[in-house]
GROMACS .gro file of C-alpha atoms in nm:
model
  490
    1MET     CA    1  -0.991  18.239   2.203
    2SER     CA    2  -0.794  18.555   2.287
    3THR     CA    3  -0.754  18.883   2.101
    4THR     CA    4  -0.438  19.090   2.148
    5THR     CA    5  -0.418  19.469   2.129
    6THR     CA    6  -0.236  19.434   1.797
    7ASP     CA    7  -0.514  19.213   1.662
    8LEU     CA    8  -0.779  19.466   1.771
    9ASP     CA    9  -0.590  19.755   1.615
   10ALA     CA   10  -0.573  19.564   1.288
   11LEU     CA   11  -0.943  19.475   1.308
   12ALA     CA   12  -1.037  19.835   1.388
   13ALA     CA   13  -0.843  19.952   1.084
   14ALA     CA   14  -1.015  19.691   0.864
   15LEU     CA   15  -1.359  19.798   0.994
   16ARG     CA   16  -1.286  20.167   0.934
   17ALA     CA   17  -1.176  20.088   0.581
   18ALA     CA   18  -1.495  19.887   0.522
   19ILE     CA   19  -1.764  20.112   0.673
   20GLY     CA   20  -1.597  20.446   0.748
   21ALA     CA   21  -1.401  20.579   1.045
   22ASP     CA   22  -1.706  20.758   1.190
   23ARG     CA   23  -1.889  20.424   1.221
   24VAL     CA   24  -1.631  20.250   1.438
   25ILE     CA   25  -1.593  20.328   1.808
   26SER     CA   26  -1.277  20.236   1.996
   27ASP     CA   27  -1.255  20.506   2.266
   28ARG     CA   28  -1.308  20.337   2.603
   29GLN     CA   29  -1.534  20.608   2.744
   30GLU     CA   30  -1.758  20.598   2.438
   31LEU     CA   31  -1.760  20.218   2.449
   32ARG     CA   32  -1.906  20.229   2.801
   33THR     CA   33  -2.235  20.348   2.646
   34TYR     CA   34  -2.277  19.995   2.516
   35GLU     CA   35  -2.163  19.794   2.820
   36CYS     CA   36  -2.507  19.644   2.889
   37ASP     CA   37  -2.860  19.611   2.754
   38GLY     CA   38  -3.175  19.665   2.962
   39LEU     CA   39  -3.046  19.412   3.216
   40ALA     CA   40  -2.787  19.628   3.389
   41GLN     CA   41  -2.678  19.353   3.631
   42TYR     CA   42  -2.430  19.232   3.367
   43LYS     CA   43  -2.181  19.478   3.222
   44VAL     CA   44  -1.896  19.422   2.977
   45ILE     CA   45  -1.719  19.692   2.781
   46PRO     CA   46  -1.680  19.576   2.419
   47ALA     CA   47  -1.345  19.589   2.244
   48LEU     CA   48  -1.499  19.771   1.947
   49VAL     CA   49  -1.841  19.896   1.834
   50ALA     CA   50  -1.945  19.904   1.470
   51LEU     CA   51  -2.248  20.098   1.346
   52PRO     CA   52  -2.323  19.978   0.991
   53ALA     CA   53  -2.556  20.192   0.777
   54ASP     CA   54  -2.690  19.913   0.556
   55ALA     CA   55  -2.688  19.540   0.493
   56GLU     CA   56  -2.366  19.538   0.292
   57GLN     CA   57  -2.180  19.727   0.563
   58CYS     CA   58  -2.317  19.482   0.821
   59ALA     CA   59  -2.191  19.191   0.611
   60ALA     CA   60  -1.852  19.361   0.576
   61VAL     CA   61  -1.826  19.393   0.955
   62VAL     CA   62  -1.905  19.025   1.006
   63ARG     CA   63  -1.659  18.918   0.735
   64ALA     CA   64  -1.386  19.124   0.903
   65CYS     CA   65  -1.463  18.957   1.237
   66VAL     CA   66  -1.450  18.613   1.078
   67ALA     CA   67  -1.117  18.690   0.911
   68ALA     CA   68  -0.978  18.798   1.248
   69GLY     CA   69  -1.137  18.511   1.439
   70THR     CA   70  -1.309  18.769   1.662
   71PRO     CA   71  -1.652  18.711   1.819
   72PHE     CA   72  -1.934  18.956   1.748
   73VAL     CA   73  -2.263  19.041   1.916
   74ALA     CA   74  -2.561  19.214   1.752
   75ARG     CA   75  -2.747  19.492   1.932
   76GLY     CA   76  -3.057  19.690   1.840
   77SER     CA   77  -3.193  19.953   2.079
   78GLY     CA   78  -3.045  19.779   2.382
   79THR     CA   79  -3.380  19.732   2.561
   80GLY     CA   80  -3.349  19.353   2.607
   81LEU     CA   81  -3.397  19.214   2.956
   82SER     CA   82  -3.196  18.892   2.947
   83GLY     CA   83  -2.844  19.013   2.867
   84GLY     CA   84  -2.880  18.887   2.511
   85ALA     CA   85  -2.690  19.186   2.372
   86LEU     CA   86  -2.421  19.180   2.640
   87PRO     CA   87  -2.093  19.255   2.459
   88ARG     CA   88  -1.772  19.053   2.463
   89ALA     CA   89  -1.463  19.219   2.606
   90ASP     CA   90  -1.265  19.060   2.322
   91GLY     CA   91  -1.528  19.117   2.053
   92VAL     CA   92  -1.715  19.357   1.829
   93LEU     CA   93  -2.061  19.487   1.911
   94VAL     CA   94  -2.255  19.530   1.586
   95VAL     CA   95  -2.519  19.798   1.650
   96THR     CA   96  -2.800  19.809   1.394
   97SER     CA   97  -2.974  20.121   1.527
   98GLN     CA   98  -2.853  20.329   1.230
   99MET     CA   99  -3.038  20.099   0.988
  100ARG     CA  100  -3.377  20.257   1.049
  101ASP     CA  101  -3.552  20.302   0.715
  102ILE     CA  102  -3.906  20.183   0.651
  103LEU     CA  103  -3.850  20.051   0.300
  104GLU     CA  104  -4.211  19.978   0.206
  105ILE     CA  105  -4.565  19.992   0.341
  106ALA     CA  106  -4.783  19.770   0.119
  107PRO     CA  107  -5.142  19.775   0.252
  108ASP     CA  108  -5.276  19.581  -0.048
  109ASP     CA  109  -5.043  19.296   0.045
  110GLU     CA  110  -5.082  19.361   0.420
  111ARG     CA  111  -4.704  19.377   0.443
  112ALA     CA  112  -4.429  19.617   0.546
  113VAL     CA  113  -4.057  19.591   0.478
  114VAL     CA  114  -3.826  19.755   0.732
  115GLN     CA  115  -3.465  19.770   0.836
  116PRO     CA  116  -3.377  19.622   1.178
  117GLY     CA  117  -3.326  19.956   1.354
  118VAL     CA  118  -3.682  20.073   1.289
  119ILE     CA  119  -3.866  20.131   1.617
  120ASN     CA  120  -4.159  19.895   1.678
  121LEU     CA  121  -4.419  20.170   1.719
  122ALA     CA  122  -4.296  20.348   1.406
  123VAL     CA  123  -4.429  20.062   1.192
  124THR     CA  124  -4.780  20.113   1.332
  125ARG     CA  125  -4.755  20.490   1.283
  126ALA     CA  126  -4.657  20.441   0.919
  127ALA     CA  127  -4.932  20.184   0.857
  128THR     CA  128  -5.219  20.357   1.042
  129PRO     CA  129  -5.306  20.606   0.761
  130HIS     CA  130  -5.369  20.298   0.543
  131GLY     CA  131  -5.600  20.135   0.800
  132TYR     CA  132  -5.341  19.889   0.938
  133TYR     CA  133  -5.105  19.844   1.232
  134TYR     CA  134  -4.828  19.613   1.355
  135ALA     CA  135  -4.974  19.389   1.626
  136PRO     CA  136  -4.678  19.282   1.849
  137ASP     CA  137  -4.654  19.548   2.120
  138PRO     CA  138  -4.381  19.501   2.384
  139SER     CA  139  -4.401  19.744   2.675
  140SER     CA  140  -4.089  19.909   2.531
  141GLN     CA  141  -4.250  19.954   2.188
  142GLN     CA  142  -4.169  20.326   2.183
  143ILE     CA  143  -3.796  20.251   2.186
  144CYS     CA  144  -3.734  19.882   2.103
  145SER     CA  145  -3.637  19.791   1.746
  146ILE     CA  146  -3.776  19.536   1.503
  147GLY     CA  147  -3.438  19.364   1.473
  148GLY     CA  148  -3.427  19.307   1.848
  149ASN     CA  149  -3.791  19.193   1.847
  150VAL     CA  150  -3.701  18.932   1.584
  151ALA     CA  151  -3.395  18.816   1.778
  152GLU     CA  152  -3.594  18.768   2.101
  153ASN     CA  153  -3.932  18.673   1.949
  154SER     CA  154  -4.087  18.953   2.151
  155GLY     CA  155  -4.449  18.945   2.261
  156GLY     CA  156  -4.651  19.212   2.435
  157ALA     CA  157  -4.986  19.275   2.596
  158HIS     CA  158  -5.183  19.180   2.285
  159CYS     CA  159  -5.003  18.853   2.209
  160LEU     CA  160  -5.291  18.659   2.371
  161LYS     CA  161  -5.503  18.715   2.060
  162TYR     CA  162  -5.247  18.807   1.797
  163GLY     CA  163  -4.941  18.597   1.881
  164PHE     CA  164  -4.573  18.679   1.913
  165THR     CA  165  -4.327  18.831   1.666
  166THR     CA  166  -4.282  18.496   1.492
  167ASN     CA  167  -4.649  18.505   1.389
  168HIS     CA  168  -4.594  18.838   1.213
  169VAL     CA  169  -4.261  18.789   1.035
  170LEU     CA  170  -4.289  18.666   0.677
  171GLY     CA  171  -3.930  18.702   0.571
  172VAL     CA  172  -3.586  18.830   0.668
  173GLU     CA  173  -3.265  18.915   0.497
  174LEU     CA  174  -2.979  18.826   0.728
  175VAL     CA  175  -2.605  18.824   0.745
  176THR     CA  176  -2.496  18.471   0.835
  177PRO     CA  177  -2.215  18.411   1.088
  178ASP     CA  178  -1.971  18.372   0.798
  179GLY     CA  179  -2.068  18.707   0.642
  180ASP     CA  180  -2.299  18.597   0.359
  181ARG     CA  181  -2.626  18.778   0.287
  182VAL     CA  182  -2.917  18.532   0.275
  183ARG     CA  183  -3.296  18.562   0.245
  184LEU     CA  184  -3.536  18.340   0.437
  185GLY     CA  185  -3.909  18.345   0.366
  186GLY     CA  186  -4.058  18.633   0.169
  187ARG     CA  187  -4.395  18.795   0.101
  188ALA     CA  188  -4.581  18.466   0.070
  189PRO     CA  189  -4.757  18.342   0.385
  190ASP     CA  190  -4.560  18.018   0.401
  191ALA     CA  191  -4.244  17.938   0.207
  192PRO     CA  192  -4.179  17.570   0.117
  193GLY     CA  193  -3.903  17.362   0.271
  194TYR     CA  194  -3.764  17.354   0.621
  195ASP     CA  195  -3.876  17.639   0.845
  196LEU     CA  196  -3.540  17.814   0.872
  197LEU     CA  197  -3.721  18.142   0.924
  198GLY     CA  198  -3.888  17.994   1.231
  199ALA     CA  199  -3.549  17.883   1.361
  200PHE     CA  200  -3.402  18.229   1.308
  201VAL     CA  201  -3.678  18.423   1.484
  202GLY     CA  202  -3.600  18.401   1.854
  203SER     CA  203  -3.245  18.273   1.805
  204GLU     CA  204  -3.104  18.567   2.003
  205GLY     CA  205  -2.833  18.662   1.758
  206THR     CA  206  -2.671  18.319   1.756
  207LEU     CA  207  -2.766  18.235   1.395
  208GLY     CA  208  -2.690  18.568   1.229
  209ILE     CA  209  -2.797  18.934   1.214
  210ALA     CA  210  -3.123  19.049   1.053
  211THR     CA  211  -3.071  19.335   0.807
  212GLU     CA  212  -3.422  19.355   0.659
  213VAL     CA  213  -3.755  19.225   0.790
  214THR     CA  214  -4.085  19.172   0.609
  215VAL     CA  215  -4.368  19.192   0.862
  216ARG     CA  216  -4.738  19.121   0.848
  217LEU     CA  217  -4.971  19.417   0.895
  218THR     CA  218  -5.306  19.372   1.070
  219ARG     CA  219  -5.618  19.569   0.983
  220LEU     CA  220  -5.725  19.820   1.246
  221PRO     CA  221  -6.025  19.680   1.435
  222GLU     CA  222  -6.368  19.833   1.385
  223SER     CA  223  -6.418  19.860   1.759
  224VAL     CA  224  -6.192  19.861   2.068
  225ARG     CA  225  -6.330  19.855   2.423
  226THR     CA  226  -6.130  19.844   2.744
  227LEU     CA  227  -6.223  19.792   3.107
  228LEU     CA  228  -6.032  19.809   3.433
  229ALA     CA  229  -6.155  19.573   3.705
  230ALA     CA  230  -6.039  19.599   4.067
  231PHE     CA  231  -6.026  19.296   4.299
  232GLU     CA  232  -5.933  19.247   4.662
  233THR     CA  233  -5.694  18.960   4.581
  234THR     CA  234  -5.491  18.816   4.296
  235ASP     CA  235  -5.681  18.488   4.348
  236GLU     CA  236  -6.004  18.661   4.245
  237ALA     CA  237  -5.842  18.833   3.948
  238GLY     CA  238  -5.688  18.502   3.836
  239ALA     CA  239  -6.026  18.328   3.867
  240ALA     CA  240  -6.186  18.600   3.655
  241THR     CA  241  -5.917  18.555   3.389
  242SER     CA  242  -5.978  18.179   3.369
  243ALA     CA  243  -6.354  18.234   3.358
  244ILE     CA  244  -6.325  18.477   3.067
  245ILE     CA  245  -6.118  18.237   2.856
  246ALA     CA  246  -6.336  17.938   2.956
  247ALA     CA  247  -6.640  18.128   2.830
  248GLY     CA  248  -6.492  18.122   2.480
  249VAL     CA  249  -6.395  18.490   2.482
  250VAL     CA  250  -6.045  18.565   2.352
  251PRO     CA  251  -5.967  18.926   2.445
  252ALA     CA  252  -5.697  19.118   2.267
  253ALA     CA  253  -5.533  19.151   2.610
  254VAL     CA  254  -5.581  19.050   2.973
  255GLU     CA  255  -5.323  19.213   3.200
  256MET     CA  256  -5.289  19.185   3.578
  257MET     CA  257  -5.105  19.396   3.836
  258ASP     CA  258  -5.088  19.326   4.209
  259ALA     CA  259  -5.093  19.578   4.496
  260LEU     CA  260  -4.717  19.642   4.496
  261ALA     CA  261  -4.708  19.694   4.119
  262ILE     CA  262  -5.005  19.930   4.148
  263GLU     CA  263  -4.823  20.126   4.421
  264ALA     CA  264  -4.521  20.166   4.193
  265ALA     CA  265  -4.731  20.274   3.894
  266GLU     CA  266  -4.917  20.532   4.101
  267ALA     CA  267  -4.587  20.675   4.227
  268ALA     CA  268  -4.450  20.698   3.875
  269VAL     CA  269  -4.737  20.803   3.647
  270GLN     CA  270  -5.040  20.872   3.872
  271CYS     CA  271  -5.264  20.635   3.679
  272GLY     CA  272  -5.549  20.663   3.930
  273TYR     CA  273  -5.631  20.295   3.974
  274PRO     CA  274  -5.903  20.210   4.234
  275ALA     CA  275  -5.789  20.265   4.592
  276GLY     CA  276  -5.746  19.954   4.804
  277ALA     CA  277  -5.718  19.713   4.511
  278GLY     CA  278  -5.515  19.399   4.579
  279ALA     CA  279  -5.511  19.338   4.204
  280VAL     CA  280  -5.641  19.498   3.886
  281LEU     CA  281  -5.722  19.345   3.550
  282ILE     CA  282  -5.708  19.540   3.226
  283VAL     CA  283  -5.921  19.360   2.970
  284GLU     CA  284  -5.933  19.481   2.611
  285LEU     CA  285  -6.158  19.349   2.336
  286ASP     CA  286  -6.137  19.439   1.969
  287GLY     CA  287  -6.305  19.335   1.646
  288PRO     CA  288  -6.642  19.394   1.473
  289ASP     CA  289  -6.884  19.614   1.668
  290PRO     CA  290  -7.153  19.349   1.734
  291GLU     CA  291  -6.900  19.090   1.852
  292VAL     CA  292  -6.721  19.331   2.084
  293ALA     CA  293  -7.048  19.458   2.232
  294ALA     CA  294  -7.172  19.105   2.308
  295GLN     CA  295  -6.844  18.982   2.454
  296PHE     CA  296  -6.786  19.296   2.656
  297GLY     CA  297  -7.106  19.234   2.848
  298GLN     CA  298  -6.989  18.881   2.921
  299VAL     CA  299  -6.651  18.998   3.047
  300GLU     CA  300  -6.805  19.259   3.274
  301SER     CA  301  -7.043  19.002   3.425
  302LEU     CA  302  -6.765  18.745   3.478
  303CYS     CA  303  -6.546  19.001   3.654
  304ARG     CA  304  -6.831  19.089   3.891
  305GLU     CA  305  -6.912  18.722   3.953
  306ASN     CA  306  -6.551  18.661   4.054
  307GLY     CA  307  -6.530  18.943   4.305
  308ALA     CA  308  -6.457  19.268   4.121
  309PHE     CA  309  -6.555  19.551   4.356
  310GLU     CA  310  -6.514  19.825   4.096
  311ILE     CA  311  -6.522  19.824   3.717
  312ARG     CA  312  -6.429  20.121   3.502
  313ILE     CA  313  -6.502  20.130   3.132
  314ALA     CA  314  -6.286  20.356   2.915
  315ALA     CA  315  -6.511  20.623   2.768
  316ASP     CA  316  -6.264  20.733   2.501
  317ASP     CA  317  -5.910  20.682   2.372
  318ALA     CA  318  -5.769  20.917   2.635
  319GLU     CA  319  -5.910  20.715   2.924
  320ARG     CA  320  -5.805  20.391   2.756
  321ALA     CA  321  -5.451  20.528   2.728
  322LEU     CA  322  -5.458  20.614   3.100
  323PHE     CA  323  -5.554  20.255   3.187
  324TRP     CA  324  -5.260  20.131   2.983
  325LYS     CA  325  -5.019  20.396   3.109
  326GLY     CA  326  -4.988  20.229   3.447
  327ARG     CA  327  -4.933  19.885   3.297
  328LYS     CA  328  -4.686  19.994   3.030
  329SER     CA  329  -4.480  20.187   3.284
  330ALA     CA  330  -4.470  19.909   3.542
  331PHE     CA  331  -4.114  19.782   3.485
  332ALA     CA  332  -3.957  20.125   3.512
  333ALA     CA  333  -4.202  20.237   3.781
  334VAL     CA  334  -4.068  20.001   4.047
  335GLY     CA  335  -3.758  20.217   4.052
  336ARG     CA  336  -3.974  20.460   4.251
  337ILE     CA  337  -4.015  20.210   4.535
  338SER     CA  338  -3.690  20.013   4.520
  339PRO     CA  339  -3.328  20.108   4.439
  340ASP     CA  340  -3.266  19.777   4.260
  341TYR     CA  341  -3.484  19.510   4.103
  342ILE     CA  342  -3.476  19.202   3.883
  343VAL     CA  343  -3.731  19.173   3.601
  344GLN     CA  344  -3.821  18.806   3.572
  345ASP     CA  345  -4.005  18.637   3.286
  346GLY     CA  346  -4.165  18.292   3.306
  347VAL     CA  347  -4.475  18.112   3.182
  348ILE     CA  348  -4.729  17.892   3.356
  349PRO     CA  349  -5.068  17.750   3.259
  350ARG     CA  350  -5.345  18.003   3.331
  351THR     CA  351  -5.510  17.758   3.571
  352ALA     CA  352  -5.197  17.763   3.792
  353LEU     CA  353  -5.198  18.143   3.836
  354SER     CA  354  -5.350  18.150   4.184
  355GLU     CA  355  -5.129  17.872   4.322
  356VAL     CA  356  -4.808  18.012   4.176
  357LEU     CA  357  -4.882  18.368   4.290
  358ARG     CA  358  -4.949  18.242   4.642
  359ARG     CA  359  -4.619  18.054   4.642
  360ILE     CA  360  -4.435  18.364   4.515
  361GLY     CA  361  -4.586  18.551   4.809
  362GLU     CA  362  -4.458  18.284   5.046
  363LEU     CA  363  -4.109  18.298   4.892
  364SER     CA  364  -4.114  18.674   4.934
  365ALA     CA  365  -4.202  18.646   5.303
  366GLU     CA  366  -3.954  18.364   5.370
  367ARG     CA  367  -3.657  18.549   5.217
  368GLY     CA  368  -3.756  18.903   5.320
  369ILE     CA  369  -3.757  19.015   4.957
  370ARG     CA  370  -4.052  19.205   4.811
  371VAL     CA  371  -4.196  19.088   4.476
  372ALA     CA  372  -4.428  19.298   4.260
  373ASN     CA  373  -4.631  19.101   4.006
  374VAL     CA  374  -4.733  19.242   3.669
  375PHE     CA  375  -4.803  19.009   3.381
  376HIS     CA  376  -4.996  18.889   3.078
  377ALA     CA  377  -5.262  18.698   3.271
  378GLY     CA  378  -5.442  18.576   2.961
  379ASP     CA  379  -5.156  18.348   2.854
  380GLY     CA  380  -4.986  18.297   3.191
  381ASN     CA  381  -4.674  18.498   3.107
  382LEU     CA  382  -4.548  18.619   3.445
  383HIS     CA  383  -4.320  18.919   3.501
  384PRO     CA  384  -4.239  18.917   3.874
  385LEU     CA  385  -4.030  19.218   3.974
  386VAL     CA  386  -3.795  19.112   4.253
  387LEU     CA  387  -3.710  19.420   4.462
  388PHE     CA  388  -3.391  19.461   4.665
  389ASP     CA  389  -3.123  19.704   4.776
  390ALA     CA  390  -2.776  19.608   4.659
  391ALA     CA  391  -2.628  19.831   4.929
  392VAL     CA  392  -2.770  19.601   5.199
  393GLU     CA  393  -2.544  19.304   5.262
  394GLY     CA  394  -2.697  18.976   5.146
  395GLU     CA  395  -3.000  19.125   4.969
  396THR     CA  396  -2.863  19.074   4.619
  397VAL     CA  397  -2.802  18.705   4.687
  398ARG     CA  398  -3.148  18.659   4.840
  399ALA     CA  399  -3.310  18.840   4.546
  400GLU     CA  400  -3.132  18.614   4.298
  401GLU     CA  401  -3.240  18.309   4.499
  402VAL     CA  402  -3.604  18.423   4.489
  403SER     CA  403  -3.574  18.497   4.117
  404GLY     CA  404  -3.440  18.146   4.051
  405ALA     CA  405  -3.703  17.985   4.273
  406ILE     CA  406  -3.974  18.158   4.068
  407LEU     CA  407  -3.838  18.000   3.750
  408ASP     CA  408  -3.831  17.661   3.924
  409LEU     CA  409  -4.199  17.716   4.011
  410CYS     CA  410  -4.276  17.780   3.645
  411ILE     CA  411  -4.103  17.459   3.538
  412THR     CA  412  -4.270  17.255   3.814
  413HIS     CA  413  -4.613  17.372   3.697
  414GLY     CA  414  -4.548  17.274   3.335
  415GLY     CA  415  -4.434  17.615   3.216
  416SER     CA  416  -4.119  17.775   3.080
  417ILE     CA  417  -3.825  17.983   3.205
  418THR     CA  418  -3.901  18.255   2.949
  419GLY     CA  419  -4.205  18.380   2.765
  420GLU     CA  420  -4.073  18.672   2.564
  421HIS     CA  421  -3.753  18.817   2.713
  422GLY     CA  422  -3.529  18.537   2.591
  423VAL     CA  423  -3.258  18.333   2.761
  424GLY     CA  424  -2.953  18.543   2.686
  425MET     CA  425  -2.687  18.550   2.953
  426ASP     CA  426  -2.925  18.571   3.247
  427LYS     CA  427  -3.107  18.238   3.211
  428ALA     CA  428  -2.853  18.016   3.041
  429LYS     CA  429  -2.780  17.842   3.372
  430TYR     CA  430  -3.147  17.743   3.402
  431MET     CA  431  -3.167  17.567   3.064
  432PRO     CA  432  -3.058  17.226   3.205
  433ARG     CA  433  -3.346  17.244   3.452
  434MET     CA  434  -3.591  17.254   3.162
  435PHE     CA  435  -3.411  17.046   2.899
  436THR     CA  436  -3.214  16.721   2.899
  437ASP     CA  437  -2.853  16.698   2.786
  438ASP     CA  438  -2.974  16.542   2.460
  439ASP     CA  439  -3.217  16.830   2.406
  440LEU     CA  440  -2.942  17.086   2.453
  441ASP     CA  441  -2.702  16.891   2.228
  442THR     CA  442  -2.962  16.884   1.952
  443MET     CA  443  -3.020  17.259   1.979
  444GLN     CA  444  -2.648  17.325   1.966
  445LEU     CA  445  -2.609  17.111   1.655
  446LEU     CA  446  -2.849  17.353   1.482
  447ARG     CA  447  -2.643  17.643   1.606
  448CYS     CA  448  -2.326  17.480   1.477
  449ALA     CA  449  -2.486  17.433   1.134
  450PHE     CA  450  -2.526  17.811   1.107
  451ASP     CA  451  -2.212  17.909   1.299
  452PRO     CA  452  -1.941  17.640   1.290
  453ASP     CA  453  -1.677  17.881   1.423
  454GLY     CA  454  -1.889  17.983   1.722
  455LEU     CA  455  -1.840  18.357   1.667
  456ALA     CA  456  -2.203  18.479   1.668
  457ASN     CA  457  -2.303  18.590   2.019
  458PRO     CA  458  -2.105  18.317   2.198
  459GLY     CA  459  -2.181  18.238   2.561
  460LYS     CA  460  -2.552  18.309   2.531
  461VAL     CA  461  -2.854  18.075   2.559
  462PHE     CA  462  -2.655  17.761   2.646
  463PRO     CA  463  -2.479  17.711   2.981
  464THR     CA  464  -2.172  17.555   2.819
  465PRO     CA  465  -2.107  17.628   2.453
  466ARG     CA  466  -2.046  17.320   2.241
  467LEU     CA  467  -1.749  17.326   2.010
  468CYS     CA  468  -1.880  17.240   1.665
  469GLY     CA  469  -1.728  16.910   1.564
  470GLU     CA  470  -1.764  16.757   1.909
  471VAL     CA  471  -1.944  16.428   1.939
  472PRO     CA  472  -2.286  16.490   2.102
  473GLY     CA  473  -2.317  16.371   2.458
  474ARG     CA  474  -2.222  16.491   2.801
  475ARG     CA  475  -1.863  16.610   2.803
  476LYS     CA  476  -1.615  16.439   3.033
  477GLY     CA  477  -1.342  16.654   3.179
  478VAL     CA  478  -1.296  17.028   3.139
  479HIS     CA  479  -1.449  17.199   2.835
  480PRO     CA  480  -1.193  17.412   2.646
  481ALA     CA  481  -1.421  17.715   2.685
  482GLN     CA  482  -1.420  17.661   3.062
  483GLU     CA  483  -1.044  17.630   3.066
  484ALA     CA  484  -1.018  17.964   2.883
  485GLY     CA  485  -1.250  18.129   3.134
  486LEU     CA  486  -1.522  18.191   2.875
  487ALA     CA  487  -1.789  17.957   3.013
  488GLU     CA  488  -1.909  17.799   3.333
  489VAL     CA  489  -2.082  17.467   3.402
  490PHE     CA  490  -2.382  17.483   3.636
   0.00000   0.00000   0.00000
């Protein structure tokens, strides 16, 4: 698939006619603003950027792309960490950040209806006066958008108790890859028929673009209590985490940071964590007062039994916010101690935490690459931060090798190559390590059912895109996409 300058000029004119000249960007310097998402290792300048104001304009953009045979990629706030919103040099980047209206807050139905560009935290701010909030809370919740959260099935610190985005989306209106506007789900808790909504959430823009999302609102808890426990080692902190869950306590969140992550957070936001800690746990409980009081005592005792040398209990919301400030800033904070870093995302069983963290430490020592660990300990969702200096010859390669070895560790221990950041461009090459050829063929048949022309976010999720109409099975010879330089076999 190739797009000539003449084709792009014609497409740009069609887009300007459909959504207005001020909503189409073609100047190369302006286009550079959109060359990557939160994963800056991959950069591609898009051919065009479209900024639709509503669902009909979004559909018009997609229809114009289909008519021109031009690929398109959806983008929200651009905070993704897997290259899922990486543009195509021959395609259109459809940016939904201008679609940012909260259409309805319905506390009686415990629902909200929002456009995809609405910021995650804005939903909670709108619902709080009614006694509700939106539970999924990615670390980037102050800037990430609901549309992007839906595309990646984002999680957050409190997903241990409350689940991921998919558990809080009741319905979407979307523009399909052929430009139709379709509704999946609705206000009811569970629509009949095949779970197409479940397939769409987390599909990373390959099945269409969300233009309206109906989300579940959660009642504000009667009580919230938070403690910070300091340990000498990550082994002790991991043992405390397992003990808490084994005791039948399901905290709203259990977060862990190791010594290097703590160092970075202190440098960035001066969070004041206990000096000399090899690891800290942030444990938060919420719910009815009597339940929280009883379980909080259990958690405190279990932390002490497993080696906590200092425990701080948040006295008020300000101190609680300070506990969380260090954790929420962790990804950006490592920029204070390293010029370059890779944010990894994998999942392991909780019981494997100690073993996997030890092995990560060994990999770090063997390759001479530092790794800071910060993660959702309660559900085993790791976020190792692989630190390196791209200006030093060979460090980038070694950092990527360590990053890949960490994902192999996750698979070996019965886990996954991603917990909440998605596959995108960054992890597509690892999919065959986790899935068989038949698994990947089956997934791509679903994709082809939604997008037979292969125009919606091509080149993402799967290592080699299947041409819809191919017979399932391992391809023999060179794939046409490889021949065109659009894909690579790993």
